[in-house]
GROMACS .gro file of C-alpha atoms in nm:
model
  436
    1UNK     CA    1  13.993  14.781   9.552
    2UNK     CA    2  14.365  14.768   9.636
    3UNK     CA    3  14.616  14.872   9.371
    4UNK     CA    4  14.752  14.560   9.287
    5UNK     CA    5  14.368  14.457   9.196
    6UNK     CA    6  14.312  14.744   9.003
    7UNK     CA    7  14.649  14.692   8.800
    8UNK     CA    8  14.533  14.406   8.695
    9UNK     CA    9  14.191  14.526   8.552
   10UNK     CA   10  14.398  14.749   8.348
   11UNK     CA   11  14.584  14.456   8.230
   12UNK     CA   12  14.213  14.305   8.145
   13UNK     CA   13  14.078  14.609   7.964
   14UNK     CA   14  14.390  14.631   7.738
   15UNK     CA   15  14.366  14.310   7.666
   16UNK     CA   16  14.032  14.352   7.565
   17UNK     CA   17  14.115  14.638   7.335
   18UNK     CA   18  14.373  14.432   7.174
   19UNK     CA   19  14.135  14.171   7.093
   20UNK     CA   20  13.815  14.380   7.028
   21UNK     CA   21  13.914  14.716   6.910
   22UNK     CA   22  13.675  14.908   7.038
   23UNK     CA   23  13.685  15.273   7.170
   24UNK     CA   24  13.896  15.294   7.514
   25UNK     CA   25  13.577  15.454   7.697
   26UNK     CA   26  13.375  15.174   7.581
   27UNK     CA   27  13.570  14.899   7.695
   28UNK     CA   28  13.717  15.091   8.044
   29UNK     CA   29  13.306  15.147   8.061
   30UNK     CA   30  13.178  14.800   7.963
   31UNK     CA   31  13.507  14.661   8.220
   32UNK     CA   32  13.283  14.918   8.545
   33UNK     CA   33  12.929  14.769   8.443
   34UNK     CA   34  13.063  14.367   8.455
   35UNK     CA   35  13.243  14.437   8.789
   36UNK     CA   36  12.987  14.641   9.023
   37UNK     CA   37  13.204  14.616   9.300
   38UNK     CA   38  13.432  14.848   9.147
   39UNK     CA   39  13.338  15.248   9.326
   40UNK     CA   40  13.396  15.566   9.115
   41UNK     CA   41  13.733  15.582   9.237
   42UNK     CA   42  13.897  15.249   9.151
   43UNK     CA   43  13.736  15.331   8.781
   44UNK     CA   44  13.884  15.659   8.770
   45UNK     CA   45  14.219  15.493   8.861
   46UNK     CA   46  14.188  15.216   8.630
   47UNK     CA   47  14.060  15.419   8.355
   48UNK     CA   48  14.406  15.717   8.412
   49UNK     CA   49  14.646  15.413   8.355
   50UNK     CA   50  14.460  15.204   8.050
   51UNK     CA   51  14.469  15.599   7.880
   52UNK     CA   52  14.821  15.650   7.989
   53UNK     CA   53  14.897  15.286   7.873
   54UNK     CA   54  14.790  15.371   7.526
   55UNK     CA   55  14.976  15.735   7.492
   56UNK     CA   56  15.300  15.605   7.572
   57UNK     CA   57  15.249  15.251   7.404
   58UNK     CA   58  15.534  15.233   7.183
   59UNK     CA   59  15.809  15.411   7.438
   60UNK     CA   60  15.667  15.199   7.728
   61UNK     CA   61  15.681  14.840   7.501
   62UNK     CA   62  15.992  14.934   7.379
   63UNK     CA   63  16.166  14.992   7.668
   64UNK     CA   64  16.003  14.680   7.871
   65UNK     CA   65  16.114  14.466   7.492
   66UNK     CA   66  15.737  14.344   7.527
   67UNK     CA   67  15.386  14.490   7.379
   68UNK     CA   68  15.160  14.262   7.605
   69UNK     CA   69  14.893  14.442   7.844
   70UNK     CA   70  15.079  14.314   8.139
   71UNK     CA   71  15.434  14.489   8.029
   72UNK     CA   72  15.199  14.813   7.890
   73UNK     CA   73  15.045  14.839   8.296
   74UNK     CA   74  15.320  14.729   8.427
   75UNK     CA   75  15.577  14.980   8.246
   76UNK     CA   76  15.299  15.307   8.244
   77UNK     CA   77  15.274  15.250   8.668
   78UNK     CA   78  15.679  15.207   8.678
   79UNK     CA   79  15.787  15.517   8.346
   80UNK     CA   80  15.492  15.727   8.361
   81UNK     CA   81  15.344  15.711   8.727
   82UNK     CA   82  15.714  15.672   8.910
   83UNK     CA   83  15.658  15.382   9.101
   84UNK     CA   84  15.966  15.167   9.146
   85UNK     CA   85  15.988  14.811   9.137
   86UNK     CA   86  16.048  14.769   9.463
   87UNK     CA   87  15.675  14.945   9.555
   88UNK     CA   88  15.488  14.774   9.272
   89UNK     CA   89  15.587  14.430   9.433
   90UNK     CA   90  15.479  14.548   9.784
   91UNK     CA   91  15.193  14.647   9.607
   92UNK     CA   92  15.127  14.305   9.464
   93UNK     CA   93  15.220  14.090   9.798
   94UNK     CA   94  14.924  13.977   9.988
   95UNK     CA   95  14.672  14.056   9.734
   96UNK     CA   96  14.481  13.773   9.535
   97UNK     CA   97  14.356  13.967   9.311
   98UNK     CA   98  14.678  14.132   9.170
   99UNK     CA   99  14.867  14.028   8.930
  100UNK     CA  100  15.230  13.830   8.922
  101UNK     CA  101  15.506  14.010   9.094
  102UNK     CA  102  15.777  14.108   8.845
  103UNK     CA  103  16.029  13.899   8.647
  104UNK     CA  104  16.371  14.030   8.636
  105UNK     CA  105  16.332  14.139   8.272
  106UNK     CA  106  16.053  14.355   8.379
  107UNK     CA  107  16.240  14.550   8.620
  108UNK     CA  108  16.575  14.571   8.348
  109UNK     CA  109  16.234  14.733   8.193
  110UNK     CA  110  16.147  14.966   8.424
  111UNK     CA  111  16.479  15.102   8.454
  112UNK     CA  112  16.613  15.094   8.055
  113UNK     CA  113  16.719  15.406   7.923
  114UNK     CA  114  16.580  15.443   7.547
  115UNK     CA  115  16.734  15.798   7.464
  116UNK     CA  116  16.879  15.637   7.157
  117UNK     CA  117  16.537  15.471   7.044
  118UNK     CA  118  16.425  15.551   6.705
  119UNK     CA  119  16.255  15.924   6.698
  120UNK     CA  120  15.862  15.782   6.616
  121UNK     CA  121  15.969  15.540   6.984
  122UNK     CA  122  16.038  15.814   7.153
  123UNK     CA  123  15.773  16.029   7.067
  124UNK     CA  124  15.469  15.769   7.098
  125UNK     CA  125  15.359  15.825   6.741
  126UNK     CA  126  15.324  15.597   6.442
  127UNK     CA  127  15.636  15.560   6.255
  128UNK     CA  128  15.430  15.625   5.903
  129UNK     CA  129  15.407  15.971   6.040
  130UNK     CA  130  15.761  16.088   6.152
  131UNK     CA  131  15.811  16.266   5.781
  132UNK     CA  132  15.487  16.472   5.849
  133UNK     CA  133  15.539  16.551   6.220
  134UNK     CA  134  15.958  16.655   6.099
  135UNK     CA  135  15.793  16.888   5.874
  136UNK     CA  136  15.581  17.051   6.121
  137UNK     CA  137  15.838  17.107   6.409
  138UNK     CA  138  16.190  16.974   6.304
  139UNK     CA  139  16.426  16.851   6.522
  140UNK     CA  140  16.132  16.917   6.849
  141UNK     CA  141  15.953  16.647   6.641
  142UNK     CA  142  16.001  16.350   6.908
  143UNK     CA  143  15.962  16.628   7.172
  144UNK     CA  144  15.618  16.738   7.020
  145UNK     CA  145  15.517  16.384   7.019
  146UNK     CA  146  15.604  16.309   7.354
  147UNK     CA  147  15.400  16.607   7.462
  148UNK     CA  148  15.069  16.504   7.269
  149UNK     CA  149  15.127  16.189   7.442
  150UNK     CA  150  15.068  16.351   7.776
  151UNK     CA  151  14.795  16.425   7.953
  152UNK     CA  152  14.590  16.725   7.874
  153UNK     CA  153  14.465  16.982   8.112
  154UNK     CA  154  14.116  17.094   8.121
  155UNK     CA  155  14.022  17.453   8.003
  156UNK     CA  156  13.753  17.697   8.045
  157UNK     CA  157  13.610  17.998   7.906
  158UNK     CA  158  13.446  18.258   8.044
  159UNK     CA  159  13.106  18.370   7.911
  160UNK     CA  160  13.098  18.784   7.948
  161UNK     CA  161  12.728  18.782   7.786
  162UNK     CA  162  12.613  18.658   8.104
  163UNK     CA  163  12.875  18.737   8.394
  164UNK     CA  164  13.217  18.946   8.436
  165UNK     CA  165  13.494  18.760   8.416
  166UNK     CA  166  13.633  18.845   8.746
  167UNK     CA  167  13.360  18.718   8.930
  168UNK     CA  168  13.328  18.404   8.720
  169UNK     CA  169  13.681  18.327   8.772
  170UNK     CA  170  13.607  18.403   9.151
  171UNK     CA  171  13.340  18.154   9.151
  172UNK     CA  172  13.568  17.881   8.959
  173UNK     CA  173  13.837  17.930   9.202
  174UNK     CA  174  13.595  17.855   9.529
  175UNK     CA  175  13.551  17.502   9.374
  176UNK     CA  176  13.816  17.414   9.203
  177UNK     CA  177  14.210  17.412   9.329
  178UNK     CA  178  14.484  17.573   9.196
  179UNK     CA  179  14.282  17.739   8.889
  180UNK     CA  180  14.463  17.989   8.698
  181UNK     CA  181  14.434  18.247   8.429
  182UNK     CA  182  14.555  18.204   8.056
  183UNK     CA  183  14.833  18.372   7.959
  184UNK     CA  184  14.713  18.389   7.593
  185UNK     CA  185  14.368  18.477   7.615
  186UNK     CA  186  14.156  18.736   7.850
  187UNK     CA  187  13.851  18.485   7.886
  188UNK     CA  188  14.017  18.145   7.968
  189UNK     CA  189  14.079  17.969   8.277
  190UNK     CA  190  14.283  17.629   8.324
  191UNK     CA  191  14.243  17.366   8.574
  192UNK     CA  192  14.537  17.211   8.611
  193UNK     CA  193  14.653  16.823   8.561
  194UNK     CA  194  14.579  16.618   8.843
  195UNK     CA  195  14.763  16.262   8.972
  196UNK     CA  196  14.647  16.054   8.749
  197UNK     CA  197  14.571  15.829   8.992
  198UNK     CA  198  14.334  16.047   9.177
  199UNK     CA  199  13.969  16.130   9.110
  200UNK     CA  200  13.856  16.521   9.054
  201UNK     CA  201  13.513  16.678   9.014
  202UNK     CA  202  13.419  16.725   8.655
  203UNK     CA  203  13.437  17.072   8.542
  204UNK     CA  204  13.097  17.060   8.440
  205UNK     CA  205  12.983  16.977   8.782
  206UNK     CA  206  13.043  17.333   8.881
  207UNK     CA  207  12.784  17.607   8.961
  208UNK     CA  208  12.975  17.876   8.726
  209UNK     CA  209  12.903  17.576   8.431
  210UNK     CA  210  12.541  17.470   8.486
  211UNK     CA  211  12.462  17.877   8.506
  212UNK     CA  212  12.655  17.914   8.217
  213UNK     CA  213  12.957  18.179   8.318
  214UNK     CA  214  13.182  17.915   8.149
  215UNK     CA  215  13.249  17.697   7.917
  216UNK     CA  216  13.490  17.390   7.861
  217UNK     CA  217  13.717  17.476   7.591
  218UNK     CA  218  14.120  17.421   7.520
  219UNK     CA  219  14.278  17.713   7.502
  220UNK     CA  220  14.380  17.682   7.119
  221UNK     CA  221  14.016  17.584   7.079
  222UNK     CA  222  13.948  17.954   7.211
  223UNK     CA  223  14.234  18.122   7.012
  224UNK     CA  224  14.121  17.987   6.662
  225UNK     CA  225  13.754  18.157   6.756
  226UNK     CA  226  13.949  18.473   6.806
  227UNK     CA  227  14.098  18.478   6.488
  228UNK     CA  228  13.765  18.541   6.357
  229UNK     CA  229  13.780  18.883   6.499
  230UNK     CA  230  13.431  19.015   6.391
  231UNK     CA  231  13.298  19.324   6.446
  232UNK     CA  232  12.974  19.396   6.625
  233UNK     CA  233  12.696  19.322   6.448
  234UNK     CA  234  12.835  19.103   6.193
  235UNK     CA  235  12.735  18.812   6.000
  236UNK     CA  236  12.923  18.525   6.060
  237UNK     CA  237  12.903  18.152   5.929
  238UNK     CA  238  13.038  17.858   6.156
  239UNK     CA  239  13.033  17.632   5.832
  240UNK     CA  240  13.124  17.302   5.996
  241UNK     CA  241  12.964  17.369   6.355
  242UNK     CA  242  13.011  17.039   6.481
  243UNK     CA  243  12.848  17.064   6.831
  244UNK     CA  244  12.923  17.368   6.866
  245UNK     CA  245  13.171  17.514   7.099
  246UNK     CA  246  13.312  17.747   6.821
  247UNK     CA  247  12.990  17.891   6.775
  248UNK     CA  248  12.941  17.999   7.097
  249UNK     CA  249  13.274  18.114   7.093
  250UNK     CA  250  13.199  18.294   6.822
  251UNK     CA  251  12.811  18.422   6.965
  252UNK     CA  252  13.005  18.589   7.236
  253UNK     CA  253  13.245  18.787   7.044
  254UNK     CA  254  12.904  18.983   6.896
  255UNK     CA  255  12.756  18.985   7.267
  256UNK     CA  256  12.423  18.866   7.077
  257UNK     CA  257  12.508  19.173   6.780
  258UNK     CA  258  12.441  19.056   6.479
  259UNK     CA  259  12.422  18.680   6.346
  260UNK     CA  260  12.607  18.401   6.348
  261UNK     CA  261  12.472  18.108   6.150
  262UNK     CA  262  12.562  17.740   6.214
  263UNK     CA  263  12.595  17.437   6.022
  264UNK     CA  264  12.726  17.063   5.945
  265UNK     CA  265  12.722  16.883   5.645
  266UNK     CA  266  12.648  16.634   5.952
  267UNK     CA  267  12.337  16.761   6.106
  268UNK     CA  268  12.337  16.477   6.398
  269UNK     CA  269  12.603  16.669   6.524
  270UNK     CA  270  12.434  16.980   6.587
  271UNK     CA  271  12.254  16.810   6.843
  272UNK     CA  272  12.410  16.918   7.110
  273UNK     CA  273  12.391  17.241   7.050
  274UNK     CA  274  12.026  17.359   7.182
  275UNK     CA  275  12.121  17.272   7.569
  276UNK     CA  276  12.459  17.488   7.503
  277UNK     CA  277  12.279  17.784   7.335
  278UNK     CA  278  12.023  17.821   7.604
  279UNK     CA  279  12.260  17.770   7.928
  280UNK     CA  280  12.514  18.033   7.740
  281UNK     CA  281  12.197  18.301   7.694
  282UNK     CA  282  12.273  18.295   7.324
  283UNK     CA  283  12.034  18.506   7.113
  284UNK     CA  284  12.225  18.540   6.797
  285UNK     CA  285  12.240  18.227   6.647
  286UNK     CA  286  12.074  18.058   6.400
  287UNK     CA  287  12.129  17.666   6.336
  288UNK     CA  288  12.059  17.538   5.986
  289UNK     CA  289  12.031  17.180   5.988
  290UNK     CA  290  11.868  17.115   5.643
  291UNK     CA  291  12.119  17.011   5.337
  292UNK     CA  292  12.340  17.283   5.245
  293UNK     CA  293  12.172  17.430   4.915
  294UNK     CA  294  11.854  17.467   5.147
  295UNK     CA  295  11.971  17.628   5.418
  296UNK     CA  296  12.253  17.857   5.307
  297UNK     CA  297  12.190  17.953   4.965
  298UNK     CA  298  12.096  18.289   5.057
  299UNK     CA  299  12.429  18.333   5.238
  300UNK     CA  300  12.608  18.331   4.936
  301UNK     CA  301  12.867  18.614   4.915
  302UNK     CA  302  12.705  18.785   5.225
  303UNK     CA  303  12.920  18.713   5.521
  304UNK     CA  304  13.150  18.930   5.725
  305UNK     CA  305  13.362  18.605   5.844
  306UNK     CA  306  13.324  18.208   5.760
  307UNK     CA  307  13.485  18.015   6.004
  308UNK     CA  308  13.568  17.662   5.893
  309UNK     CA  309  13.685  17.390   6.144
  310UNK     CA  310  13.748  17.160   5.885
  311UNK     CA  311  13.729  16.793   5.919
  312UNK     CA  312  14.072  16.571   6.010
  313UNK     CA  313  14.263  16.371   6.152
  314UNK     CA  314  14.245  16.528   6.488
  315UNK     CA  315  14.594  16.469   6.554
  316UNK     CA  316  14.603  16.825   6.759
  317UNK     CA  317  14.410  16.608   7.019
  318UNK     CA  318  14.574  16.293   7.071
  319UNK     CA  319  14.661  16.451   7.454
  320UNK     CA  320  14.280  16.373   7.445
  321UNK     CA  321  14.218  16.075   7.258
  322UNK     CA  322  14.516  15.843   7.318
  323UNK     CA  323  14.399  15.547   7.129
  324UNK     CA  324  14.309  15.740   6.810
  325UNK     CA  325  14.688  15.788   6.705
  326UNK     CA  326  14.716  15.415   6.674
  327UNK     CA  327  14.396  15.362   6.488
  328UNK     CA  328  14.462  15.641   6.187
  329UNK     CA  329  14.610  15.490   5.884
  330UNK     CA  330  14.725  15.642   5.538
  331UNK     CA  331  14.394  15.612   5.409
  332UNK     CA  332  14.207  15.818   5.634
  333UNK     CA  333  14.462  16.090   5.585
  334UNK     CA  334  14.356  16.077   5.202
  335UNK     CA  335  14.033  16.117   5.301
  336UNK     CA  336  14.036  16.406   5.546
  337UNK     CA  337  14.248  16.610   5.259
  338UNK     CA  338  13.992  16.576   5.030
  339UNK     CA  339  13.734  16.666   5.222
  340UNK     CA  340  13.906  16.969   5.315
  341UNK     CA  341  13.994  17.123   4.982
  342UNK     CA  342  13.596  17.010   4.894
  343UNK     CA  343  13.526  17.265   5.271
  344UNK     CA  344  13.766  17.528   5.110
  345UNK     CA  345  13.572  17.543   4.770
  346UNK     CA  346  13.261  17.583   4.896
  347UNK     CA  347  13.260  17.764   5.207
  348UNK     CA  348  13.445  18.029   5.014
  349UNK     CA  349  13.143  18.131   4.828
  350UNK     CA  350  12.998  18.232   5.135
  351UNK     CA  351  13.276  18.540   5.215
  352UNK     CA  352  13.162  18.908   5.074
  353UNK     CA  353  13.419  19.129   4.896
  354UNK     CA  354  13.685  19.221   5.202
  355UNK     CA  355  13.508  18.934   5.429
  356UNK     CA  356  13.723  18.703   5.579
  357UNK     CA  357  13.788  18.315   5.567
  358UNK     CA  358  13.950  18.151   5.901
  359UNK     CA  359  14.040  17.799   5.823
  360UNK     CA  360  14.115  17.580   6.154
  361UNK     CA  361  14.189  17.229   6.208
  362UNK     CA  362  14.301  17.030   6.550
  363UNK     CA  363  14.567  16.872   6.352
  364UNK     CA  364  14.997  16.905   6.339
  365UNK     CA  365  15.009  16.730   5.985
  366UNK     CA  366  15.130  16.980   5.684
  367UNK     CA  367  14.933  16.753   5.490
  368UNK     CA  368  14.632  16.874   5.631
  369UNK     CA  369  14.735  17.243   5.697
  370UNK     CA  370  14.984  17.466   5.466
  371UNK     CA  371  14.936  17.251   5.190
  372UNK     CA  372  14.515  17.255   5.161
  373UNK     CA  373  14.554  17.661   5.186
  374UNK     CA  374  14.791  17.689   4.924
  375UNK     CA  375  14.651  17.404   4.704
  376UNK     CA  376  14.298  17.691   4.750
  377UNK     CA  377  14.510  17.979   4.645
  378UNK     CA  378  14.659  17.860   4.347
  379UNK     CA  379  14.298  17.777   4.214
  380UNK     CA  380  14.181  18.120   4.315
  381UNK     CA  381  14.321  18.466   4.319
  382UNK     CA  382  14.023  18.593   4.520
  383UNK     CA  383  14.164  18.552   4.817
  384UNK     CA  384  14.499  18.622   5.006
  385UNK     CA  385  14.631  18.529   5.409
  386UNK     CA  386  14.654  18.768   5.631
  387UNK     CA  387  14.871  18.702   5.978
  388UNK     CA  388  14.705  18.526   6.227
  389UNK     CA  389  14.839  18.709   6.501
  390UNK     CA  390  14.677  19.066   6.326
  391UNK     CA  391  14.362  18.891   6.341
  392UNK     CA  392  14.416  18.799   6.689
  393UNK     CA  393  14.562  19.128   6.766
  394UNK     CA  394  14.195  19.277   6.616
  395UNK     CA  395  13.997  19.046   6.826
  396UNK     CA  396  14.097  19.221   7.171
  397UNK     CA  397  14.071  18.882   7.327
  398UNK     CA  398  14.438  18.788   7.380
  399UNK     CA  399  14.616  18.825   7.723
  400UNK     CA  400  14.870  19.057   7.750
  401UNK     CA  401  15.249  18.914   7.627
  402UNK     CA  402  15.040  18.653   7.477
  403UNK     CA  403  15.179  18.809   7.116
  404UNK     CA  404  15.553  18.718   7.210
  405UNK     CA  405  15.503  18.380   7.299
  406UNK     CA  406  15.293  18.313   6.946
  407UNK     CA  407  15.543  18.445   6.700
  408UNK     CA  408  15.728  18.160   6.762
  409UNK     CA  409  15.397  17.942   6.609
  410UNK     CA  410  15.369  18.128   6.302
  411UNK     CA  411  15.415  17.954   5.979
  412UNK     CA  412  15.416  17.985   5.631
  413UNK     CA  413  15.089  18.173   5.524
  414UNK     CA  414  15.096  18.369   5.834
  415UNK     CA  415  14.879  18.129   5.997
  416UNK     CA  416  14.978  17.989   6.327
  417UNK     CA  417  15.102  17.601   6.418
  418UNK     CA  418  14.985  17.580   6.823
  419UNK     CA  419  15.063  17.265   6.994
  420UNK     CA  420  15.177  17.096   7.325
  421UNK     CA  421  15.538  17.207   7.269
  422UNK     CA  422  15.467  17.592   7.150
  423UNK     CA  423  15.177  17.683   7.334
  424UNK     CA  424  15.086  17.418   7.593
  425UNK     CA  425  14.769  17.410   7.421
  426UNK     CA  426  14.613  17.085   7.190
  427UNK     CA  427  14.768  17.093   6.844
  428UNK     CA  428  14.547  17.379   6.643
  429UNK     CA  429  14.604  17.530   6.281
  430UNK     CA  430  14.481  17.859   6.226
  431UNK     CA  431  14.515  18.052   5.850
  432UNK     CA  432  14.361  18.368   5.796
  433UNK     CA  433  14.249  18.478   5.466
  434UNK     CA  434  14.078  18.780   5.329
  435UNK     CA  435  13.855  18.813   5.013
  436UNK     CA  436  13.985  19.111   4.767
   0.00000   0.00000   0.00000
C-alpha cells in the first residue's frame, strides 16, 4: 500500500470506532482481516497512527477546529508524525485510493499554535479529570498528560534464576538495536521507541524471551515488585495476581526460597500464568484459583509481605491504552475506589505482626492512591507506611543513582508517584506499610 492509501484506512477505522465503540485492536484487527491485501507492514503503519490518533485526540481536533476521523489522521500525520502539508499532498497526488488533498483550513490546522488551549487540551486528557491530575503533579499537570499521551517504550526484565544478567543483556542486544540498561533498576532493559511508522520485531520474538532470561515488564511495573523487598525464604502473597507478571517478579526476588502464593478474586485471569511460570523455571509458587475463603484461609496472619496491585482505573497506562482515557467516566472511578478500600480490608488480614503490606496501582489519580491508604489507616492503627524508597533501598534491586532521581516521586505516606514526567516510566503508585 502507498501512504496516501493507508491514511485513509486510518480515516476508516476511526470512523468505525466512532460509530461502534469497540476496542482499538479489535477494530484496527477486524479493518486487516476485511482487506487481505493489506501485508504486516501497512497494518503496523495503519495501526501506529489510529493509536496516535486517539492519544492526542483532543490537542489534534482542537487545533485542526474539527473532531472528524479525516482531521484526527490528517492532524496526527501533520502534529505528531512531522509531515508538512506540502508532503502529505504529494503523498495524496496520483493515488486513488487516498484520500482528498487538503482544504486550506486543514493546513491553518496543521500549523495552529494552541499554547494557550485550555490545560485538559493540551494535555490529551478528559476535562472531568484536570482537578485530579492538578493534585497529583501541579502546575506539570498538562505536561504529565501530554507525556501519557505518548508512546510508550517497551521494557524487559532480566530473569537471574535462570541466566546472568550480563549475558542476557548480551543476548538482547544481538537482536535488538539500540537496547539499553535501566537507570533505576539492576535487572531491566529498555528497547527504545521506534518511528511509528515503521514495523519492529516483537520483544517476545526473541531467543532470550522464549528461553525465559527475560521478561516484558515497564520499568515501574518492576520497581513496585521491588518494594516488596522480601527476604529469602519468605512467604509472600500476590493477592490480586492478575496474570501474573508481579508474581514472577516477585518468584525471583526468593530465587525459588520460600513461597509466594498467587491469587485473583478473578480466577480467569490467572490463566496465563502456567506458560509464564514454566518458561521463567519458577518453583516457588503456588496459584490458588478457588474463592478466597477456600484457598487462603490458612494464610491468615502468616505472611512476610502481601503485595496488592489493586484494581483501577489504569490511568498509569494510558501511554499503552490510548483509547481507554476517553472511555472512563465518573462512575467507574466510584467503582475502582471501592473496590480498593474492600482489597485493603481484607488483604490486610493476611500480614503477620512486623510483615509488610505494599499497595500498588497503575494509576496518577489521588482518588485512587493517598486517599484509599489513609482512608485504611484511620480505620486501623495496626499498621503504619514506611518510605518507599527504604523498601527499595532493602530490595538491592535498584541501579545505582536510581535513589536521587526518585526522591523527587515521593509523596505523602512515603509512598512514591512514578509517571511519564518523573520517571519515564507508566504512571505507578507504590505505599509501603508495615504491621506493628
Amino acid at each position: 500500500m502507498r501512504d496516501g492509501g493507508r491514511i485513509a484506512a486510518a480515516i476508516e477505522i476511526l470512523e468505525t470506532l466512532e460509530s461502534r465503540h469497540q476496542p482499538v485492536k479489535d477494530a484496527v484487527r477486524d479493518w486487516g482481516k476485511a482487506h487481505r491485501f493489506a501485508g504486516s507492514g501497512d497494518r503496523a503503519w495503519i495501526g501506529g497512527l489510529v493509536l496516535d490518533a486517539l492519544r492526542h485526540k483532543l490537542s489534534v481536533s482542537h487545533a485542526m477546529q474539527d473532531g472528524s476521523a479525516r482531521s484526527l489522521a490528517l492532524g496526527t500525520a501533520g502534529r505528531v508524525w512531522g509531515m508538512s502539508a506540502d508532503e502529505i499532498d504529494e503523498i495524496f497526488e496520483g493515488d486513488e485510493h487516498a484520500p482528498e488533498k487538503l482544504s486550506e483550513a486543514e493546513r491553518d490546522g496543521l500549523a495552529r499554535d494552541i499554547s494557550d488551549a485550555p490545560m485538559h487540551v493540551r494535555g490529551d486528557f478528559p476535562e472531568w479529570l484536570e482537578e485530579s491530575l492538578v493534585r497529583a503533579f501541579g502546575e506539570a499537570a498538562a505536561e504529565e498528560g501530554r507525556l501519557l499521551s505518548s508512546r510508550a517504550p517497551v521494557d524487559l526484565r532480566v530473569n537471574e534464576v535462570k541466566t546472568e544478567f550480563e549475558r542476557a543483556a548480551k543476548e538482547v542486544k544481538s537482536k535488538l538495536k539500540a537496547v539499553h540498561e535501566s537507570d533505576l533498576t539492576k535487572l531491566g532493559l529498555r528497547i527504545p521507541l521506534r518511528d511509528p511508522r515503521a514495523k519492529s520485531a516483537a520483544a517476545e520474538s526473541i531467543p532470550a524471551y522464549g528461553k525465559g532470561w527475560v521478561e516484558v515488564q515497564d520499568i515501574g511495573s518492576q520497581l513496585a515488585a521491588l518494594a516488596a523487598a522480601p527476604k529469602m525464604g519468605s512467604q509472600v502473597l500476590d493477592y490480586c495476581a492478575g496474570a501474573g507478571g508481579k508474581t514472577l517478579a516477585l518468584s525471583a526476588l526468593l530465587h525459588n526460597t520460600g513461597q509466594v502464593h498467587a491469587w485473583d478474586l478473578d480466577w480467569r485471569r490467572l490463566r496465563a500464568i502456567w506458560p509464564r511460570l514454566k518458561r521463567a523455571d519458577t518453583r516457588n509458587v503456588q496459584v490458588h484459583d478457588d474463592k478466597e475463603n477456600e484457598a487462603l484461609d490458612s494464610l491468615v496472619e502468616a505472611m512476610d509481605v502481601v503485595f496488592c496491585d489493586a484494581p483501577c482505573t489504569g490511568t498509569g497506562t494510558w501511554r499503552r491504552r490510548p483509547d481507554a482515557k476517553w472511555r472512563l467516566k465518573p462512575t467507574a472511578l466510584e467503582k475502582r475506589m471501592s473496590e480498593q478500600d474492600t482489597v485493603l480490608e481484607r488483604a490486610q488480614r493476611y500480614v503477620k505482626p512486623g510483615g509488610r503490606l505494599v499497595y500498588v496501582t497503575c494509576s496518577v489519580l489521588p482518588e485512587e492512591n493517598g486517599d484509599r491508604v489513609a482512608a485504611f489507616l484511620e480505620k486501623t492503627e495496626a499498621f503504619k507506611p514506611v518510605p518507599a524508597i527504604d523498601a527499595l533501598k532493602a530490595s538491592g534491586g535498584l541501579a545505582e543513582g536510581a535513589e536521587d532521581k526518585l526522591e523527587a516521586c515521593v509523596t505523602d505516606l512515603g509512598a512514591l508517584q512514578l509517571s511519564p514526567g518523573r520517571t519515564d516510566t507508566d504512571g505507578f503508585y507504590i505505599c509501603v506499610l508495615e504491621r506493628v
